[in-house]
Coordinates of C-alpha atoms and ligand atoms in Angstrom, one line a residue:
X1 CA -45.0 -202.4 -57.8
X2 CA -44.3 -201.4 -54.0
X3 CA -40.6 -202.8 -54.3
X4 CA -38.2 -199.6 -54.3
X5 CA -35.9 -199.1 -57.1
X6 CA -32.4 -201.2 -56.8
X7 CA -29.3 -200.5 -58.3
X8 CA -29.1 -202.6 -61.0
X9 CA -32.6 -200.6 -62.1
X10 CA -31.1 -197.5 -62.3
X11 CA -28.0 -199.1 -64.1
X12 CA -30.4 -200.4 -67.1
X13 CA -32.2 -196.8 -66.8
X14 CA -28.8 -195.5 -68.3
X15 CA -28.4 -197.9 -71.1
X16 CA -30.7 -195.6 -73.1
X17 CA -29.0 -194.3 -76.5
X18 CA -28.1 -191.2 -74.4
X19 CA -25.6 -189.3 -76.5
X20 CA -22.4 -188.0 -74.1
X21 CA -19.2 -187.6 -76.1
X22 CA -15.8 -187.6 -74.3
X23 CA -12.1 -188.0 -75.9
X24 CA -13.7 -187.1 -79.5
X25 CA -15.9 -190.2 -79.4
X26 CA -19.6 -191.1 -78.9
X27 CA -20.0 -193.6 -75.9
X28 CA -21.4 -196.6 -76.7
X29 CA -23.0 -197.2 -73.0
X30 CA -22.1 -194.8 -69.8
X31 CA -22.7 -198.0 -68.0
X32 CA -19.5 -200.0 -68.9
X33 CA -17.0 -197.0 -70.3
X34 CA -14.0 -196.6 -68.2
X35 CA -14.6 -193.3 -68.3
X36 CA -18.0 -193.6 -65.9
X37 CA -18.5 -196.6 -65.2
X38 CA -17.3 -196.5 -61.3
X39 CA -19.2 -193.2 -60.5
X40 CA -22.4 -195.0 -62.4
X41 CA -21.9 -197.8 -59.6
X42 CA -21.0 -195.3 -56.6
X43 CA -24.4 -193.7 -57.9
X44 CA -26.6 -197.1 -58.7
X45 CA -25.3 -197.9 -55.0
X46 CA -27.0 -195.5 -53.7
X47 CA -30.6 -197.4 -54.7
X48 CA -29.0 -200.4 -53.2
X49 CA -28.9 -198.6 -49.9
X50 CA -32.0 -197.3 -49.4
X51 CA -33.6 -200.5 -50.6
X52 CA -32.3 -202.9 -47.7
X53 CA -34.7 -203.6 -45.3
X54 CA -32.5 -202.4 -42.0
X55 CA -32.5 -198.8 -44.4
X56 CA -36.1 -199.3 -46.0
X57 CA -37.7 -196.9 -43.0
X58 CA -34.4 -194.4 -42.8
X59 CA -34.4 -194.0 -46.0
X60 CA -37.8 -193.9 -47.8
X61 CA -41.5 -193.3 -47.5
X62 CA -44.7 -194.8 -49.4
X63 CA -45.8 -192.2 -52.0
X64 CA -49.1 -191.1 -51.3
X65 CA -50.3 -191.9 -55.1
X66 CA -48.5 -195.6 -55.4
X67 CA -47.5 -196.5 -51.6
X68 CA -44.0 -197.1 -53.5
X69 CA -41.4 -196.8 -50.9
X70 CA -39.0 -194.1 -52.8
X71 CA -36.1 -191.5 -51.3
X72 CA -37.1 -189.6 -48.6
X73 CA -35.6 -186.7 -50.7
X74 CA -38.9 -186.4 -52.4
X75 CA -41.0 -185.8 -49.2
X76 CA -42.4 -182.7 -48.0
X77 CA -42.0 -182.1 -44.5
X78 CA -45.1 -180.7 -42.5
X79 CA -43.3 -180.1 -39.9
X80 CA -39.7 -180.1 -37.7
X81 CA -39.6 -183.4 -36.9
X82 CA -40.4 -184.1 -40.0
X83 CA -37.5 -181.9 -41.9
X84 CA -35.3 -183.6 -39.1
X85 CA -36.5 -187.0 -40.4
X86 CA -36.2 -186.2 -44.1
X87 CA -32.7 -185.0 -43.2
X88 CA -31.3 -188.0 -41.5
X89 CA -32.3 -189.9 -44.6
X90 CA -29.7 -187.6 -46.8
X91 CA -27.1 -187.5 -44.5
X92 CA -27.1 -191.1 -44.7
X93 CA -26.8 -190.9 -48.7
X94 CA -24.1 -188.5 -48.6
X95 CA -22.1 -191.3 -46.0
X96 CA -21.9 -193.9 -48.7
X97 CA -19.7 -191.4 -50.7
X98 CA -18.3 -189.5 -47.9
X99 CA -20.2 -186.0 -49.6
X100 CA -18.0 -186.6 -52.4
X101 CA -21.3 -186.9 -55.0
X102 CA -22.4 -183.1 -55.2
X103 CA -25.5 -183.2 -57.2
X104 CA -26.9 -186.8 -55.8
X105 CA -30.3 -187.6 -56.6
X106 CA -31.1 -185.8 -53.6
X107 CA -30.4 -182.3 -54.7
X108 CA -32.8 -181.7 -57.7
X109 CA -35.3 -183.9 -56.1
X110 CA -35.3 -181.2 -53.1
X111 CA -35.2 -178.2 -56.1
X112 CA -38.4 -180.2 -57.4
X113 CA -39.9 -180.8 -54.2
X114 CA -39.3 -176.9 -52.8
X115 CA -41.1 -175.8 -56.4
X116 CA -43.9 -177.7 -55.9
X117 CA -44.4 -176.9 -52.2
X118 CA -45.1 -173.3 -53.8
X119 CA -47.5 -174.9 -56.7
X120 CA -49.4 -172.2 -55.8
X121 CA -47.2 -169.2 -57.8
X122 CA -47.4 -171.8 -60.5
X123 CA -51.5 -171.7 -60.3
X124 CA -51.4 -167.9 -60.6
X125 CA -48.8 -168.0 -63.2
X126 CA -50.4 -170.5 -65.8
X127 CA -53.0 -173.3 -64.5
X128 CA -51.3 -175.5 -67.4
X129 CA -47.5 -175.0 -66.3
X130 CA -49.0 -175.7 -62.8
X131 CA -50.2 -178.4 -63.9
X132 CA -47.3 -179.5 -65.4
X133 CA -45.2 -179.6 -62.5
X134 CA -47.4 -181.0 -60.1
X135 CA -47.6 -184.1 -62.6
X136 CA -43.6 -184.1 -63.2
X137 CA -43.0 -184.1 -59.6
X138 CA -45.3 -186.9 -58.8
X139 CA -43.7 -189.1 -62.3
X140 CA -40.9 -188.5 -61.3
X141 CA -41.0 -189.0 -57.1
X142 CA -43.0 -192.4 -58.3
X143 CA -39.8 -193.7 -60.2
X144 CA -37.3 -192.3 -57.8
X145 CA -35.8 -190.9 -60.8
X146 CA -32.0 -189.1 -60.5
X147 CA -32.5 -185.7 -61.9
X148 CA -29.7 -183.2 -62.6
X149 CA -30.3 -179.6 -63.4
X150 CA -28.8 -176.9 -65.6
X151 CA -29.3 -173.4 -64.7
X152 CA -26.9 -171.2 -65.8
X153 CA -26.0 -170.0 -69.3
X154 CA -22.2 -170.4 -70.4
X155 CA -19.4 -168.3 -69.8
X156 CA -18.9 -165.8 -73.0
X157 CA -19.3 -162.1 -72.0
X158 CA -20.4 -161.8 -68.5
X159 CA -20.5 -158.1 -69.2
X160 CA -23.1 -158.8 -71.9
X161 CA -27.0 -160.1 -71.8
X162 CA -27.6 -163.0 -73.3
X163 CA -29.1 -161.5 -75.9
X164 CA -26.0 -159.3 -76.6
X165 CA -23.6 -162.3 -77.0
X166 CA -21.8 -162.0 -80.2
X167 CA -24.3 -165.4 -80.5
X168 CA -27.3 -164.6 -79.5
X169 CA -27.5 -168.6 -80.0
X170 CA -25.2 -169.4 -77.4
X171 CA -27.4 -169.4 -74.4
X172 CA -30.5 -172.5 -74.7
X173 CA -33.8 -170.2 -75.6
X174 CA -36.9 -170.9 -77.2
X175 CA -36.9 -171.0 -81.2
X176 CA -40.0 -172.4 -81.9
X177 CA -43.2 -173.3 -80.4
X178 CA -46.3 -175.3 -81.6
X179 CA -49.5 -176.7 -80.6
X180 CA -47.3 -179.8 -79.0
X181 CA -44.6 -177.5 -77.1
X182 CA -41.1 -175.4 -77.5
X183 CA -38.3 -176.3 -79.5
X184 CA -34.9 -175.3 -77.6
X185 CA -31.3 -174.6 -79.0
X186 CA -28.7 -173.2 -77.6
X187 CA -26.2 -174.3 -74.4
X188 CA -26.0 -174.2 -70.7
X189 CA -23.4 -175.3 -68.1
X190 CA -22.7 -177.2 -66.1
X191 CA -24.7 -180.6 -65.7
X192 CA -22.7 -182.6 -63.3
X193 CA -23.8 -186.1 -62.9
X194 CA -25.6 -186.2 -66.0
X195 CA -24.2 -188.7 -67.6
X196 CA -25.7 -191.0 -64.4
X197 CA -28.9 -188.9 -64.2
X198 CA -32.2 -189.9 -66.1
X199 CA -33.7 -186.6 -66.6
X200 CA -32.3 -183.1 -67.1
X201 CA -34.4 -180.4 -65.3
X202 CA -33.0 -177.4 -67.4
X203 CA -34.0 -173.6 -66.5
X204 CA -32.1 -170.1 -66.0
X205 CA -31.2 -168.9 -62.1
X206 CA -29.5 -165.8 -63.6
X207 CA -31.5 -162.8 -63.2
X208 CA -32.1 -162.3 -67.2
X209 CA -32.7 -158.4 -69.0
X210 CA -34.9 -157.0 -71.0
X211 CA -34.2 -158.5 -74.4
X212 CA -33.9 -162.0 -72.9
X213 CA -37.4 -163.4 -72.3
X214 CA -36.6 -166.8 -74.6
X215 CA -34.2 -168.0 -72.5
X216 CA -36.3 -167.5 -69.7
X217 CA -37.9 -170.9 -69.5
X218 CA -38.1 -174.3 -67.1
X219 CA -38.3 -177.7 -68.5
X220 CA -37.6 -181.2 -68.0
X221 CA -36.3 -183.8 -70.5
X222 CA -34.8 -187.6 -70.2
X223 CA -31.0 -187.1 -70.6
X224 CA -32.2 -189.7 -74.0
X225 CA -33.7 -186.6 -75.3
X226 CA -33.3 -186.4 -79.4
X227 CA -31.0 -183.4 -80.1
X228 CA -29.4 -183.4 -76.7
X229 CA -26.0 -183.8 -76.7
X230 CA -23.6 -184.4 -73.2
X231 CA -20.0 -183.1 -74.0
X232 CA -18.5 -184.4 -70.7
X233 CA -15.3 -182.9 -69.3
X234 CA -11.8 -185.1 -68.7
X235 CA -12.7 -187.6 -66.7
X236 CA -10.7 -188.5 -63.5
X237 CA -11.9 -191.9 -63.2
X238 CA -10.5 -192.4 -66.5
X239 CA -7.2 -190.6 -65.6
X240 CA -7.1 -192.4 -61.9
X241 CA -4.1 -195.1 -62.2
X242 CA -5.8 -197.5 -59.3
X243 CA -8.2 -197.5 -56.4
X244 CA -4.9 -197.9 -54.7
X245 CA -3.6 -194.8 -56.3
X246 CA -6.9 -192.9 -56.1
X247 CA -9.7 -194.2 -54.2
X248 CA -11.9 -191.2 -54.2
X249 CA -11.4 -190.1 -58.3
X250 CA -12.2 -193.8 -59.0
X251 CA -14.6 -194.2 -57.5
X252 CA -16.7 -190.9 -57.0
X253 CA -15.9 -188.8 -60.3
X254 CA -19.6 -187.3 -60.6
X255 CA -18.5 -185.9 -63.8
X256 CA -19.6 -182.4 -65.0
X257 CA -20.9 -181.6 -68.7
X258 CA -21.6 -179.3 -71.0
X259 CA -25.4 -179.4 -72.8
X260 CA -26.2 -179.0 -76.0
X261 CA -29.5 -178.8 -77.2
X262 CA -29.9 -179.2 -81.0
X263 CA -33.6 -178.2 -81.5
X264 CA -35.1 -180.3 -78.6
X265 CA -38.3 -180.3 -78.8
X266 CA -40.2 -180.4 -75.5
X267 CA -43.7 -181.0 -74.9
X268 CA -46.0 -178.7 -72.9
X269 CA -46.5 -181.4 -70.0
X270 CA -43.0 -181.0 -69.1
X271 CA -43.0 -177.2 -69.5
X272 CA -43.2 -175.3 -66.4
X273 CA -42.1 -171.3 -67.4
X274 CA -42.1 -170.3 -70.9
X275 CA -40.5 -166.9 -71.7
X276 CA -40.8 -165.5 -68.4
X277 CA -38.0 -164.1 -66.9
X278 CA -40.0 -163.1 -63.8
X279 CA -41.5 -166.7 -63.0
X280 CA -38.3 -168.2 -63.5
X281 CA -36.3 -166.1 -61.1
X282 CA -39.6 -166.5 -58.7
X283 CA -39.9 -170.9 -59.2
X284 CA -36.6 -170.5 -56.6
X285 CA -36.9 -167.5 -54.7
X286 CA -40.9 -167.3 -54.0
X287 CA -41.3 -171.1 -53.6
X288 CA -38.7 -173.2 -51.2
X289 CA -36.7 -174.6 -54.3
X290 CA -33.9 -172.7 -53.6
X291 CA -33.5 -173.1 -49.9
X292 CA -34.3 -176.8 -50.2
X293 CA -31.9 -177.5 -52.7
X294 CA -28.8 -175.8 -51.0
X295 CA -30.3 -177.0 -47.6
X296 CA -28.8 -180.7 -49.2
X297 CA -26.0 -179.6 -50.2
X298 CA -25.3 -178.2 -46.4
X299 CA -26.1 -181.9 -45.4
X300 CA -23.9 -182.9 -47.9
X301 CA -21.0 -180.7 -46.9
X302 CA -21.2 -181.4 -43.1
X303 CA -20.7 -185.6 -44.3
X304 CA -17.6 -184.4 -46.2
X305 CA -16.5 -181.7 -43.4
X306 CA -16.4 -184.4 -40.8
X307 CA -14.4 -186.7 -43.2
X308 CA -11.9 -183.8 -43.6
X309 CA -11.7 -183.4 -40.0
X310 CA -11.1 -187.8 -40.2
X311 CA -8.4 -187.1 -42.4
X312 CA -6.7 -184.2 -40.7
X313 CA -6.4 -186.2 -37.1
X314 CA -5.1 -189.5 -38.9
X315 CA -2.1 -187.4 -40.6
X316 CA -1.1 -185.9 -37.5
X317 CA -1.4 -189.3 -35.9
X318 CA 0.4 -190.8 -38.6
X319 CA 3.3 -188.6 -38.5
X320 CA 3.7 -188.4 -34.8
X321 CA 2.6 -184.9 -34.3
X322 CA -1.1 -185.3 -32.9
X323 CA 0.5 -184.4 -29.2
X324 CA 2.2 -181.5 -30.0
X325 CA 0.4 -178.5 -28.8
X326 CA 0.0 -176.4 -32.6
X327 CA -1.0 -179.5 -33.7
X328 CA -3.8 -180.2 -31.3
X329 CA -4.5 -176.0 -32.0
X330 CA -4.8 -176.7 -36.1
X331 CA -7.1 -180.2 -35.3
X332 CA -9.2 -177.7 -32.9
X333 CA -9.4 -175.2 -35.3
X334 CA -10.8 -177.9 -37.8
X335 CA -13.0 -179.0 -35.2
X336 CA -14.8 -175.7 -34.2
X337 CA -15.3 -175.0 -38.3
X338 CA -17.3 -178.8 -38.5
X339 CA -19.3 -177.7 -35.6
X340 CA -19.4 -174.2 -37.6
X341 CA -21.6 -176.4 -40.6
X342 CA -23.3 -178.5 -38.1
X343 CA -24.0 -175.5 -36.1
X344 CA -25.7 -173.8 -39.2
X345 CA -27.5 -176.6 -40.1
X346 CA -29.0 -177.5 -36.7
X347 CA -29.5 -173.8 -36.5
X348 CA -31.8 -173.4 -40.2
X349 CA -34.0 -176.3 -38.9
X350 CA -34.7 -175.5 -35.6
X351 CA -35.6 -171.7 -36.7
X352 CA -37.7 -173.0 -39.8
X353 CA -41.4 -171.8 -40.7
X354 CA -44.6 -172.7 -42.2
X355 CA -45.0 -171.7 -45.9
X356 CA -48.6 -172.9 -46.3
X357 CA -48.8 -176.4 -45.3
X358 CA -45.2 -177.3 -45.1
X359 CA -41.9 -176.7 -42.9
X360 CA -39.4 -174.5 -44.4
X361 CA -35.6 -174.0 -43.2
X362 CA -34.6 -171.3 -42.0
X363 CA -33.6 -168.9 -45.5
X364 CA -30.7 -166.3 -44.1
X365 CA -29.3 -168.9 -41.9
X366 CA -29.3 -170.8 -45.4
X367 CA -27.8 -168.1 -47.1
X368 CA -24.8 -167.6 -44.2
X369 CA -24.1 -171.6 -44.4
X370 CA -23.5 -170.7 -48.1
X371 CA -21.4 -167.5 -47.9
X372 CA -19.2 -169.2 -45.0
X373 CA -18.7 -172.5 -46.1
X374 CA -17.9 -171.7 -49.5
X375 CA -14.9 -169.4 -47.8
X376 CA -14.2 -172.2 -45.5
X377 CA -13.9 -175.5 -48.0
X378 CA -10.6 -174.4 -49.6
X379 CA -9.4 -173.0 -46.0
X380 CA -9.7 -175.9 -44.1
X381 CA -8.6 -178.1 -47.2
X382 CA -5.7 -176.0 -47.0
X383 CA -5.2 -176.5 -43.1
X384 CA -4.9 -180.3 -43.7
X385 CA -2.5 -180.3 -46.1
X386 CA -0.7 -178.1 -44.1
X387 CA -0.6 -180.4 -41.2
X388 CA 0.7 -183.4 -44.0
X389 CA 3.8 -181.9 -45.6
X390 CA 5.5 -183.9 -48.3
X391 CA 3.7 -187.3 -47.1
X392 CA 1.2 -186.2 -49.6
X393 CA 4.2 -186.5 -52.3
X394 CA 6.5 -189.1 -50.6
X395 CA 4.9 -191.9 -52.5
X396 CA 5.6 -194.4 -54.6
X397 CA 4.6 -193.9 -58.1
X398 CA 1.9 -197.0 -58.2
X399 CA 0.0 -199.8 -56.6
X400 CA 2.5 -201.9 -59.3
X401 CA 5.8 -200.7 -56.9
X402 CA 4.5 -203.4 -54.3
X403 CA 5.1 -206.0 -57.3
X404 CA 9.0 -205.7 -57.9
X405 CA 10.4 -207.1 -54.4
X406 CA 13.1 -204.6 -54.4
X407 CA 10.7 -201.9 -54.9
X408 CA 8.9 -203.1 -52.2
X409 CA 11.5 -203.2 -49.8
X410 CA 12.9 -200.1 -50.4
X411 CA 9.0 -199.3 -49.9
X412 CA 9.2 -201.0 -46.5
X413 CA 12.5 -199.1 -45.4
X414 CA 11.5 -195.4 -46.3
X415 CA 7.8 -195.3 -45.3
X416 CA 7.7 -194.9 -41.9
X417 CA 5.7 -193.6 -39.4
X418 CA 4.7 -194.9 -35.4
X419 CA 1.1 -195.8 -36.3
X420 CA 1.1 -197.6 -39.7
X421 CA 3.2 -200.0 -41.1
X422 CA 4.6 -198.9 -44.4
X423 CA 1.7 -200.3 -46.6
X424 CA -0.5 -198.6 -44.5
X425 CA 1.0 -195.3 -44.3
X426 CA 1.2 -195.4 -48.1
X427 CA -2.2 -196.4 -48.6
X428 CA -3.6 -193.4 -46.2
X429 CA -1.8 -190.9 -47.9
X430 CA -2.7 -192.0 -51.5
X431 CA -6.4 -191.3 -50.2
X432 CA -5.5 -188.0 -48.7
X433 CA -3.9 -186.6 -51.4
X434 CA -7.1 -187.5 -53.8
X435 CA -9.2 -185.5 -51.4
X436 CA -7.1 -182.9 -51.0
X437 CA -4.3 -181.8 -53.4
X438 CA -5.4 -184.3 -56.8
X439 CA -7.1 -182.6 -60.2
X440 CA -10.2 -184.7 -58.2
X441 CA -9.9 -182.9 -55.1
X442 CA -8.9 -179.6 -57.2
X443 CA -12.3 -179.8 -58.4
X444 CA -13.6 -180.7 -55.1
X445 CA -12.3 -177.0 -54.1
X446 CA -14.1 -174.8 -57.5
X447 CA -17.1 -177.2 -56.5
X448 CA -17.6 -175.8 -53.6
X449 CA -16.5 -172.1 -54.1
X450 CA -19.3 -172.2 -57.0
X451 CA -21.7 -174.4 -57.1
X452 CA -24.4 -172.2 -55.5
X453 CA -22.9 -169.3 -57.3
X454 CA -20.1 -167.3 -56.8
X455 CA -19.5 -165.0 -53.4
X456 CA -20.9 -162.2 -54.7
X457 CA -24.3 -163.8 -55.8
X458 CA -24.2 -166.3 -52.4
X459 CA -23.8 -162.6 -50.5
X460 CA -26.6 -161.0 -52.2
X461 CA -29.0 -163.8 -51.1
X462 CA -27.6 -163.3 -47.6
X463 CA -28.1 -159.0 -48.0
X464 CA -31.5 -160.0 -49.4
X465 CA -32.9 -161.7 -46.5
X466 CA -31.4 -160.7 -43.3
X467 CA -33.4 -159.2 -41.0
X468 CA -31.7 -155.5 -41.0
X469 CA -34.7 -153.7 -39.7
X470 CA -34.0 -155.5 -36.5
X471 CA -30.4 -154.6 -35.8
X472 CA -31.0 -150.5 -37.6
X473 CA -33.7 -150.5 -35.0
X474 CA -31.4 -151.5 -32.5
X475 CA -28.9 -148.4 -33.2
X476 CA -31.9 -146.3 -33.5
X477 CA -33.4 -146.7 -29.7
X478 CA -29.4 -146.8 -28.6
X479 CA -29.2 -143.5 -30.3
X480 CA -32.5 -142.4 -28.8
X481 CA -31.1 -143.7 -25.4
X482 CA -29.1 -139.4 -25.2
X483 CA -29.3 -136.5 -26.3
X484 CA -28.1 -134.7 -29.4
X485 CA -26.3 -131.4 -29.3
X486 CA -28.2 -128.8 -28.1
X487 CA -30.6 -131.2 -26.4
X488 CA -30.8 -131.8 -22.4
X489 CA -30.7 -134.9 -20.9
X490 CA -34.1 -134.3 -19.8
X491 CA -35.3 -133.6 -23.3
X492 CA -34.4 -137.1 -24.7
X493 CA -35.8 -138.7 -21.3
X494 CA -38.9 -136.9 -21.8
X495 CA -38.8 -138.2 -25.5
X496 CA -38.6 -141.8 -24.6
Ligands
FAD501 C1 -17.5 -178.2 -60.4 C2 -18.8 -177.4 -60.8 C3 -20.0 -178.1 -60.9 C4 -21.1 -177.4 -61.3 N1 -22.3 -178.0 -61.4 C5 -23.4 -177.4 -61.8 C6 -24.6 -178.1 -62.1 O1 -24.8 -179.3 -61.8 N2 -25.6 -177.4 -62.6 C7 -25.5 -176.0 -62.9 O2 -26.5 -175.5 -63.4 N3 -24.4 -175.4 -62.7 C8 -23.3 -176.0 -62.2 N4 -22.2 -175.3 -62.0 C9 -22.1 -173.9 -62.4 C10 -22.2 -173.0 -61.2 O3 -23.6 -172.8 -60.9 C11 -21.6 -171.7 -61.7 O4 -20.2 -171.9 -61.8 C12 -21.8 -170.5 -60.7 O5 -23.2 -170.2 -60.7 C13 -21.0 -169.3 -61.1 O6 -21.3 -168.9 -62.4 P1 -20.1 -168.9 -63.4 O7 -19.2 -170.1 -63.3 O8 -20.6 -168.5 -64.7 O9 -19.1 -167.7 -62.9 P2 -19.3 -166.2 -63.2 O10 -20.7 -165.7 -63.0 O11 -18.7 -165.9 -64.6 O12 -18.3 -165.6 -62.1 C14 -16.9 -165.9 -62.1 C15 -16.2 -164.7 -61.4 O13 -16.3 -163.5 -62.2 C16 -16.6 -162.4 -61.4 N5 -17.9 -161.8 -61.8 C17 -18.7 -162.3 -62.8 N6 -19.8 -161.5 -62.8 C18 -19.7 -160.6 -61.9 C19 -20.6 -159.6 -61.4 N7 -21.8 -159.3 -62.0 N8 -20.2 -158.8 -60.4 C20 -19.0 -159.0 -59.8 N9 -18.1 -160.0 -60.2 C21 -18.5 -160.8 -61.2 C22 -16.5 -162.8 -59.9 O14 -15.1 -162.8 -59.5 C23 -16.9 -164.3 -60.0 O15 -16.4 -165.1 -59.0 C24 -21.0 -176.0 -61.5 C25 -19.8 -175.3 -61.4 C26 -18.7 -176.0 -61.0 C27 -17.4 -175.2 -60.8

């Protein structure tokens, strides 16, 4: 019972009648389709990792109800050092897929985690949705299950409530309830990693209107659910002609998907809001949830920053360029906007606080990591490929052109470069141009300009909860520092 979950355990967690549809098909098993069945591994790996013994301490702690050794990403920190600790832990997660894997286990396990930190709005709201958490969190902390979440409603009429869409069906609400719990239909987008995830925690972070209370509701379900249905987008590890050819879309394709829930029926011990609007904007914004869950994803971004920055001083070195003096500006450039993330980071645990018993990051330092870096993803991605020119393109068409001994050759003779040989050169810039110019990395780029909302929302938060009373009062005592018109100098003196 105390051995942590492996790999192969959360592979045989998927084989579970799930039902994802991709191509116009039902898949048999997410575990061996070509479609997933890389990611599912990248994913599984992760177990692996935490599970060796050199990683057993770095990566987990004994749960204080089974002394189970499970991911550190369901511990709540009491203090800095603890954050710190808890930190390390998901940095080293996001390393085994370069911060390729957006919604890891780790980031709805820090969503859950932040929520039940504030279990207290919960107790005020409904003892029984309290209740209800507290028991999910600890089920699901216990077997280091990998969550994804839902939150938003689809795309229709953004101008429109949810209420007001020419379906008023569209949007996943309540349409029943019973002495056993709610029955749910509707849609939401977009569940990346569900097809690798056990459980679905599904909910609404749009502030909702009057009119709209039945979609206002938090549950979770296993992704095996009866009447949920995964409608997964293209999939690039399908579409990726090789590791060779595509080493990151091969290999780290999350996937993202579109739920349907055909009258799920959910029982009250995994309901946590029901048809309140105002406790399901408050489970993020008065509890932790919300910082702790883009707090990962800053974690995350600073892994995948630093690997940018990799890639951006092995073109220039490949190409011969890394001395010239622009060059070395655009690399420092990079560099400064890595420290930038790292900076912000550093900067939202060290200025953290209590909330009750546990250590909170830093919110508006939060909330500027999230309106920068989601300006600075496609702007430095942009940089690198500018440094690369057509090497990104120069290639040959497959791993298979190695094959044909003329092909090869001709391979030899035209890839060039003063720090590779041609297999290398041609290898290296397969890989950059997955993370950087490929429908993969494409993604990559919406990913991060929206996956904690778009600017304007990722701005509000920032407006919301910066301190402005400090800096007004600042231009107030300058402006009481002289005299107005009219006024002496030895007025405002004797005013001070
Ligand atoms: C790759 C990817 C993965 C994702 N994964 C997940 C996931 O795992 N779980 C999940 O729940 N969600 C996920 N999302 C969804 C993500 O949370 C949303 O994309 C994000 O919240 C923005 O919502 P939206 O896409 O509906 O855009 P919209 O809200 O429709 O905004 C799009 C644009 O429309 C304009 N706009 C719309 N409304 C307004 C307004 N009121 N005022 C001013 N301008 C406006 C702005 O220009 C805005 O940038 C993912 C998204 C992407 C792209």
């Amino acid at each position: 019972m105390h051995q942590s979950k492996t790999g192969a355990d959360h592979i045989a967690s998927l084989r579970d009648g799930r039902d994802v549809y991709i191509y116009g098909e039902r898949v048999d098993d997410v575990t061996e389709h070509a479609a997933f069945r890389n990611s599912v591994r990248s994913a599984s790996y992760l177990y692996d990792f935490q599970a060796q013994p050199r990683n057993i301490e770095l990566m987990t702690f004994a749960s204080p109800d089974t002394a189970r050794r499970v991911s550190r990403a369901w511990q709540l920190p009491r203090s800095h050092d603890e954050l710190v600790e808890r930190r390390r832990a998901l940095e080293a997660w996001a390393g085994t897929h370069f911060g390729f894997m957006g919604r890891s286990p780790d980031h709805v396990a820090s969503c859950i985690s932040g929520m039940v930190m504030g279990l207290d709005l919960f107790e005020a709201y409904d003892g029984k949705r309290a209740g209800a958490l507290r028991d999910y969190y600890r089920f699901a902390r216990d077997n280091d299950l990998f969550l994804t979440y839902v939150i938003i409603n689809p795309q229709a009429d953004r101008s429109k409530a949810a209420h007001q869409q020419a379906d008023a069906e569209l949007s996943a609400g309540v349409v029943d309830e019973d002495a056993q719990g709610i029955t749910i239909r509707g849609a939401k987008m977009l569940a990346t990693s569900s097809i690798m995830a056990n459980e679905v925690f599904v909910t609404c972070i749009q502030p909702l209107q009057p009119g709209d209370a039945k979609y206002a509701v938090s549950f979770a379900i296993p992704m095996n659910a009866k009447g949920l249905k995964t409608l997964s987008r293209k999939s690039y590890e399908a579409a990726a002609h090789s590791s060779f050819d595509n080493p990151l879309a091969s290999r780290f394709d999350e996937n993202d998907a579109v739920l349907y829930f055909d009258d799920v029926k959910v029982p009250w011990e995994r309901v946590f809001v029901n048809q309140s609007p105002d406790m399901t904007l408050k489970q993020f914004h008065a509890t932790p949830a919300h910082v702790f869950q883009n707090y990962q994803c800053q974690i995350r971004l600073l892994v995948k920053m630093r690997f940018l920055a990799g890639l951006a001083h092995r073109i220039a070195e490949t190409n011969g360029i890394v001395a010239m003096p622009p060059v070395r500006d655009s690399l420092g450039q990079i560099a400064a906007e890595v420290g930038l993330v790292e900076g912000l980071l550093c900067g939202m645990e060290a200025k953290g606080r209590m909330a009750g018993e546990y250590y909170v990051p830093d919110r508006h330092l939060l909330y500027s990591a999230q309106v920068l870096t989601q300006q600075l993803y496609p702007k430095v991605i942009n940089a690198v490929r500018e440094l690369a020119g057509g090497g990104l393109i120069m290639l040959p068409s497959g791993v298979e052109d190695f094959s044909n001994p003329l092909l090869a050759g001709l391979i030899g003779k035209t890839q060039q470069s003063p720090a590779a040989t041609s297999e290398e050169r041609v290898k290296f810039f397969k890989l950059a141009w997955d993370a950087l110019g490929s429908e993969f990395a494409s993604r990559h780029v919406q990913y991060e300009m929206f996956y904690a909302g778009a600017s304007f929302v990722t701005r509000g938060h920032s407006y919301r909860t910066f301190d402005w009373a400090a800096c007004t009062g600042m231009v107030d005592g300058l402006l009481s520092s002289y005299p107005g018109p009219g006024h002496s100098a030895g007025e405002a003196d004797a005013a001070e």
